[in-house]
Short mmCIF file of C-alpha atoms and ligand atoms in Angstrom, two decimals:
data_model
loop_
_atom_site.label_atom_id
_atom_site.label_comp_id
_atom_site.label_asym_id
_atom_site.label_seq_id
_atom_site.Cartn_x
_atom_site.Cartn_y
_atom_site.Cartn_z
CA MET S 1 116.11 135.64 56.21
CA PHE S 2 118.25 133.46 53.75
CA ARG S 3 121.26 135.78 54.24
CA THR S 4 121.08 135.64 58.02
CA SER S 5 121.01 131.88 58.12
CA LEU S 6 123.97 131.68 55.70
CA ILE S 7 126.00 134.03 57.90
CA TYR S 8 125.04 131.93 60.84
CA LYS S 9 126.16 128.69 59.13
CA LEU S 10 129.47 130.32 58.07
CA PHE S 11 129.99 131.45 61.67
CA ILE S 12 129.40 127.89 62.98
CA VAL S 13 131.63 126.31 60.36
CA SER S 14 134.57 128.70 61.01
CA PHE S 15 134.17 128.28 64.76
CA PHE S 16 134.27 124.51 64.36
CA TYR S 17 137.40 124.81 62.08
CA ILE S 18 139.28 127.03 64.47
CA PHE S 19 138.37 124.86 67.40
CA THR S 20 139.48 121.61 65.73
CA SER S 21 142.67 122.98 64.35
CA PHE S 22 143.51 124.44 67.84
CA SER S 23 142.93 121.21 69.63
CA ALA S 24 145.07 119.28 67.07
CA PHE S 25 148.08 121.27 68.62
CA ALA S 26 146.96 120.74 72.21
CA LEU S 27 148.92 117.59 72.80
CA THR S 28 148.46 114.97 75.61
CA VAL S 29 151.76 113.89 77.15
CA GLY S 30 152.44 111.18 79.77
CA PHE S 31 155.24 111.83 82.15
CA ALA S 32 156.71 108.74 83.92
CA GLN S 33 158.74 110.35 86.73
CA ILE S 34 160.96 108.46 89.16
CA GLY S 35 159.80 109.87 92.44
CA ALA S 36 160.56 112.75 94.77
CA GLU S 37 163.80 111.60 96.32
CA SER S 38 165.74 114.86 96.07
CA SER S 39 165.14 118.62 95.73
CA TRP S 40 166.65 118.31 92.19
CA ARG S 41 163.86 115.82 91.24
CA THR S 42 161.20 118.07 92.62
CA ALA S 43 162.56 121.06 90.56
CA GLU S 44 162.56 118.80 87.46
CA THR S 45 158.92 117.72 88.00
CA GLU S 46 157.93 121.39 88.48
CA SER S 47 159.74 122.49 85.36
CA ILE S 48 157.91 119.86 83.19
CA LYS S 49 154.64 120.48 84.71
CA ALA S 50 154.97 124.27 84.23
CA GLU S 51 156.09 123.93 80.61
CA ALA S 52 153.13 121.65 79.77
CA LYS S 53 150.76 124.36 81.26
CA LYS S 54 152.54 127.09 79.40
CA ARG S 55 152.02 125.35 76.04
CA GLY S 56 148.43 124.44 76.74
CA TYR S 57 149.07 120.65 76.82
CA THR S 58 147.45 118.06 79.05
CA LEU S 59 150.08 116.27 81.13
CA LYS S 60 149.37 112.85 82.67
CA PHE S 61 151.79 112.56 85.58
CA SER S 62 152.91 109.38 87.26
CA ASP S 63 155.31 109.08 90.33
CA ALA S 64 156.88 105.71 90.37
CA GLN S 65 158.16 105.81 93.95
CA GLN S 66 161.65 104.71 92.72
CA LYS S 67 160.30 101.44 91.21
CA GLN S 68 160.92 100.54 87.57
CA GLU S 69 157.91 98.21 87.55
CA ASN S 70 155.74 101.24 88.36
CA GLN S 71 157.31 103.25 85.54
CA ILE S 72 156.62 100.32 83.08
CA LYS S 73 152.96 100.17 84.31
CA ALA S 74 152.72 103.96 83.79
CA ILE S 75 154.01 103.75 80.20
CA ARG S 76 151.58 100.98 79.43
CA SER S 77 148.75 103.03 80.78
CA PHE S 78 149.82 106.05 78.75
CA ILE S 79 149.85 103.88 75.69
CA ALA S 80 146.37 102.55 76.43
CA GLN S 81 145.11 106.14 76.83
CA GLY S 82 146.60 107.08 73.43
CA VAL S 83 148.84 109.91 74.48
CA ASP S 84 150.68 111.87 71.82
CA ALA S 85 154.12 111.41 73.46
CA ILE S 86 155.80 110.05 76.60
CA ILE S 87 158.51 111.64 78.74
CA LEU S 88 160.42 109.04 80.69
CA ALA S 89 163.01 109.73 83.46
CA PRO S 90 164.32 106.16 83.71
CA VAL S 91 165.10 105.05 87.30
CA VAL S 92 167.65 102.46 86.07
CA GLU S 93 169.62 101.95 82.88
CA THR S 94 168.50 98.48 81.88
CA GLY S 95 165.22 96.53 81.26
CA TRP S 96 163.35 98.96 78.92
CA GLU S 97 163.35 97.13 75.57
CA ARG S 98 159.95 95.46 75.92
CA VAL S 99 157.87 98.36 77.02
CA LEU S 100 159.61 100.78 74.59
CA ARG S 101 158.86 98.37 71.68
CA GLU S 102 155.17 98.63 72.75
CA ALA S 103 155.30 102.44 72.64
CA LYS S 104 157.00 102.29 69.23
CA ARG S 105 154.39 99.94 67.84
CA ALA S 106 151.67 102.42 69.01
CA ASN S 107 153.60 105.14 67.18
CA ILE S 108 154.13 107.17 70.40
CA PRO S 109 157.56 108.94 70.66
CA VAL S 110 159.40 108.55 73.92
CA ILE S 111 161.59 111.38 75.13
CA LEU S 112 164.12 110.37 77.85
CA VAL S 113 164.93 113.10 80.41
CA ASP S 114 167.80 113.45 82.76
CA ARG S 115 168.97 109.72 82.91
CA GLY S 116 170.03 107.40 80.07
CA ILE S 117 169.18 103.82 79.21
CA SER S 118 171.20 101.04 77.66
CA VAL S 119 169.43 99.42 74.67
CA ASP S 120 170.70 97.75 71.54
CA ASP S 121 168.21 99.60 69.32
CA ASP S 122 168.27 103.37 69.83
CA SER S 123 165.24 103.85 67.63
CA LEU S 124 163.26 102.81 70.76
CA TYR S 125 163.35 106.50 71.88
CA PHE S 126 163.26 109.74 69.99
CA THR S 127 166.01 111.55 71.97
CA LYS S 128 167.55 112.04 75.37
CA VAL S 129 167.59 115.47 77.07
CA ALA S 130 170.25 115.15 79.80
CA SER S 131 173.52 116.28 81.34
CA ASP S 132 176.76 114.35 80.77
CA PHE S 133 177.24 112.51 84.11
CA ILE S 134 180.67 111.18 83.23
CA PHE S 135 181.75 114.77 82.63
CA GLU S 136 180.21 115.79 86.01
CA GLY S 137 182.23 113.05 87.74
CA ARG S 138 185.47 114.18 86.07
CA LEU S 139 184.77 117.77 87.12
CA ALA S 140 184.27 116.69 90.73
CA GLY S 141 187.33 114.49 90.65
CA SER S 142 189.51 117.22 89.15
CA TRP S 143 188.47 119.71 91.82
CA LEU S 144 189.08 117.25 94.68
CA ALA S 145 192.47 116.07 93.29
CA GLN S 146 193.52 119.66 93.13
CA SER S 147 192.27 120.69 96.45
CA LEU S 148 193.91 117.68 98.23
CA HIS S 149 197.14 118.25 96.33
CA GLY S 150 196.91 114.79 94.80
CA GLN S 151 196.78 112.79 97.94
CA GLY S 152 194.27 111.64 100.51
CA ALA S 153 191.43 109.30 101.48
CA VAL S 154 188.05 109.83 99.82
CA VAL S 155 184.75 108.34 100.72
CA GLU S 156 181.96 108.17 97.99
CA LEU S 157 178.22 108.43 98.54
CA GLN S 158 176.73 106.78 95.42
CA GLY S 159 173.32 107.40 93.87
CA SER S 160 170.78 104.60 93.56
CA THR S 161 172.11 101.31 92.27
CA GLY S 162 171.63 100.88 88.56
CA ALA S 163 170.85 104.49 87.80
CA SER S 164 172.93 105.98 84.95
CA ALA S 165 173.47 109.05 87.14
CA ALA S 166 175.27 106.87 89.71
CA ILE S 167 177.07 104.59 87.19
CA ASP S 168 178.49 107.50 85.16
CA ARG S 169 179.26 109.85 88.00
CA GLN S 170 181.30 107.03 89.65
CA LYS S 171 183.06 106.27 86.39
CA GLY S 172 184.13 109.84 85.60
CA PHE S 173 185.29 110.51 89.12
CA LYS S 174 187.33 107.24 89.37
CA GLU S 175 188.99 108.01 86.01
CA ILE S 176 190.53 111.16 87.53
CA VAL S 177 191.28 109.68 90.95
CA ASP S 178 193.16 106.81 89.28
CA LEU S 179 195.59 109.32 87.79
CA PHE S 180 196.88 110.09 91.35
CA PRO S 181 198.67 107.17 92.98
CA LYS S 182 198.32 108.72 96.50
CA LEU S 183 194.61 109.57 96.13
CA SER S 184 192.20 106.73 96.91
CA ILE S 185 188.53 105.93 97.33
CA ILE S 186 188.57 104.06 100.67
CA ALA S 187 184.83 103.41 100.88
CA SER S 188 181.93 103.69 98.47
CA GLN S 189 178.23 102.96 99.30
CA ASN S 190 174.79 103.52 97.99
CA GLY S 191 173.08 106.55 99.63
CA GLU S 192 169.98 106.32 97.35
CA PHE S 193 170.22 110.05 96.45
CA THR S 194 168.50 111.01 99.72
CA ARG S 195 169.54 113.19 102.66
CA THR S 196 168.49 110.60 105.20
CA LYS S 197 170.45 107.76 103.62
CA GLY S 198 173.36 110.00 102.91
CA LYS S 199 173.59 110.85 106.62
CA GLU S 200 173.25 107.15 107.63
CA VAL S 201 176.02 106.04 105.21
CA MET S 202 178.33 108.83 106.32
CA GLU S 203 177.81 107.84 109.98
CA ALA S 204 178.95 104.29 109.11
CA PHE S 205 182.00 105.69 107.12
CA LEU S 206 182.93 107.77 110.16
CA LYS S 207 182.58 104.85 112.53
CA ALA S 208 184.79 102.76 110.28
CA HIS S 209 187.48 105.28 109.23
CA GLY S 210 186.99 108.32 111.52
CA GLU S 211 189.63 110.99 111.10
CA LYS S 212 191.35 109.13 108.32
CA ILE S 213 188.70 110.58 105.88
CA ASP S 214 189.93 113.61 104.00
CA ALA S 215 187.08 114.14 101.64
CA VAL S 216 183.54 113.17 100.63
CA TYR S 217 182.32 112.85 97.08
CA ALA S 218 178.54 112.71 96.95
CA HIS S 219 176.70 111.91 93.74
CA ASN S 220 174.15 114.50 94.73
CA ASP S 221 173.69 117.53 96.99
CA ASP S 222 171.06 115.95 99.21
CA MET S 223 173.32 113.13 100.26
CA ALA S 224 176.13 115.68 100.88
CA LEU S 225 173.73 117.64 103.14
CA GLY S 226 173.12 114.51 105.14
CA ALA S 227 176.82 113.84 105.34
CA ILE S 228 177.47 117.35 106.62
CA GLN S 229 175.10 116.67 109.51
CA ALA S 230 176.88 113.38 110.26
CA ILE S 231 180.29 115.04 110.29
CA LYS S 232 178.97 117.74 112.73
CA ASP S 233 177.49 115.13 115.05
CA TYR S 234 180.86 113.30 115.02
CA GLY S 235 182.52 116.37 116.21
CA LEU S 236 184.47 117.39 113.04
CA VAL S 237 184.17 120.56 110.85
CA PRO S 238 182.69 119.90 107.45
CA GLY S 239 184.45 121.84 104.66
CA GLU S 240 187.58 122.08 106.79
CA ASP S 241 188.51 118.81 108.55
CA ILE S 242 186.70 116.90 105.80
CA LYS S 243 186.18 118.51 102.38
CA LEU S 244 183.00 117.85 100.43
CA ILE S 245 181.99 118.11 96.83
CA SER S 246 178.67 117.01 95.40
CA ILE S 247 176.55 117.30 92.29
CA ASP S 248 173.28 119.23 91.34
CA ALA S 249 173.85 122.78 92.55
CA VAL S 250 170.41 123.13 94.29
CA LYS S 251 169.54 125.99 96.67
CA GLY S 252 170.31 123.82 99.76
CA ALA S 253 173.92 123.31 98.47
CA PHE S 254 174.43 127.02 98.02
CA GLU S 255 173.17 127.63 101.55
CA ALA S 256 175.64 125.04 102.80
CA MET S 257 178.47 126.71 100.84
CA VAL S 258 177.59 130.09 102.27
CA ASP S 259 177.80 128.54 105.74
CA GLY S 260 181.22 127.11 104.75
CA ASP S 261 180.01 123.45 105.20
CA LEU S 262 180.26 122.37 101.46
CA ASN S 263 183.23 123.23 99.36
CA ALA S 264 181.91 122.90 95.85
CA THR S 265 178.98 121.60 93.79
CA VAL S 266 178.78 120.61 90.08
CA GLU S 267 175.79 122.00 88.31
CA CYS S 268 173.25 119.56 86.85
CA ASN S 269 170.41 121.58 85.41
CA PRO S 270 166.95 120.02 86.35
CA LEU S 271 164.90 122.65 84.46
CA LEU S 272 164.38 120.36 81.49
CA GLY S 273 160.73 121.25 80.65
CA PRO S 274 161.31 123.74 77.75
CA LEU S 275 163.93 121.50 76.04
CA ALA S 276 161.87 118.26 76.49
CA PHE S 277 158.70 119.83 74.97
CA ASP S 278 160.69 121.27 72.06
CA GLN S 279 161.76 117.69 71.32
CA ILE S 280 158.11 116.44 71.64
CA GLU S 281 156.98 119.00 69.03
CA LEU S 282 159.80 117.88 66.65
CA ALA S 283 158.74 114.23 67.06
CA VAL S 284 155.03 114.89 66.61
CA ALA S 285 155.82 116.98 63.47
CA GLY S 286 157.80 114.00 62.03
CA LYS S 287 161.11 115.86 62.29
CA THR S 288 164.40 114.37 63.60
CA ALA S 289 166.59 115.38 66.53
CA PRO S 290 170.09 114.46 67.75
CA LYS S 291 170.05 111.29 69.89
CA TRP S 292 171.32 113.38 72.88
CA VAL S 293 170.52 116.94 73.60
CA VAL S 294 173.26 117.66 76.09
CA GLN S 295 172.91 120.09 78.97
CA ASN S 296 176.21 121.90 79.85
CA ASP S 297 177.42 121.75 83.43
CA LEU S 298 179.86 123.83 85.33
CA ILE S 299 181.30 123.99 88.91
CA HIS S 300 180.44 126.38 91.70
CA TYR S 301 182.78 126.97 94.67
CA ARG S 302 181.91 128.16 98.23
CA GLU S 303 184.12 131.16 97.71
CA ASN S 304 181.58 132.68 95.27
CA ALA S 305 178.42 131.27 96.79
CA LYS S 306 177.34 134.41 98.51
CA GLU S 307 177.32 136.42 95.27
CA THR S 308 175.47 133.78 93.17
CA ILE S 309 172.96 132.38 95.65
CA GLY S 310 170.45 135.18 94.95
CA SER S 311 170.29 134.38 91.22
CA ARG S 312 169.63 130.56 91.59
CA LYS S 313 166.44 129.33 90.03
CA TYR S 314 166.16 126.03 91.99
O1 AHR Q 401 169.28 111.75 87.65
C1 AHR Q 401 169.69 112.94 88.24
C2 AHR Q 401 169.92 112.75 89.73
O2 AHR Q 401 168.71 112.17 90.28
C3 AHR Q 401 170.09 114.02 90.51
O3 AHR Q 401 171.43 114.31 90.60
C4 AHR Q 401 169.65 113.52 91.89
O4 AHR Q 401 169.53 114.58 92.78
C5 AHR Q 401 168.40 112.87 91.50
O5 AHR Q 401 167.65 112.32 92.44
#
């Protein structure tokens, strides 16, 4: 009788021990996402959700509908709920100091994904997992300069105002264009990273400059897809009369390249879930990480789109 109850007690104690040590690793993470403006963004959200599930973590997800104030509210709510870490995809570059100081005071590490922020004190976040947007802009500029033989009129569809993805992609592209005296950006406007706005802005560009336009540089594929439609409606042939290059390399861009409408796209990998959670685990374990975990990008051309489209993951 005594032996049976001892074994029973041992069983309960070990079960309790195993259970508590397992739940110590089952982290709760808050993810302050920007919204769902593009297919790239949707792929990023899915990657982070899938990785949380794979690792057995609880993910608290918030969609800010493109508003910084909503992201700040979400971060404050994650802090109040006592999450173990926060993933932030910052909609704009500035205005984060205050809320990030609150997270730091609460000892909650913040991992930035895809876009960067501009703060004086970089201890306000643990690390940033993102592509180099300036490099992407340079890649796009180099391709365009070469394909227009160093001369022509380019229109630019910018990403949302204040986003690091828009600021840096413009900067890198302009650096290259400025090297060619006969190549110029004749118009540049915010297309908000969406297909609808990209089409609308391209319609206005065509109305103002018509056949003078030699090429379109779009800060993302969705805007380029909208521009393609506008060019067709205007009666010109996208990819031929007007060359187009954009950034992201989503499935839709590959389809447009296969159809001949889009000339090239620069890869910006949205599948950031695995890397982001690796950083979270380092932070929670009290380890360090480089301040920027860079994703490497490359360029895809319509000439090889048919061969590569089948292997695309987003
Ligand atoms: O920050 C990354 C950019 O945001 C992607 O290129 C774009 O598609 C998105 O909406």
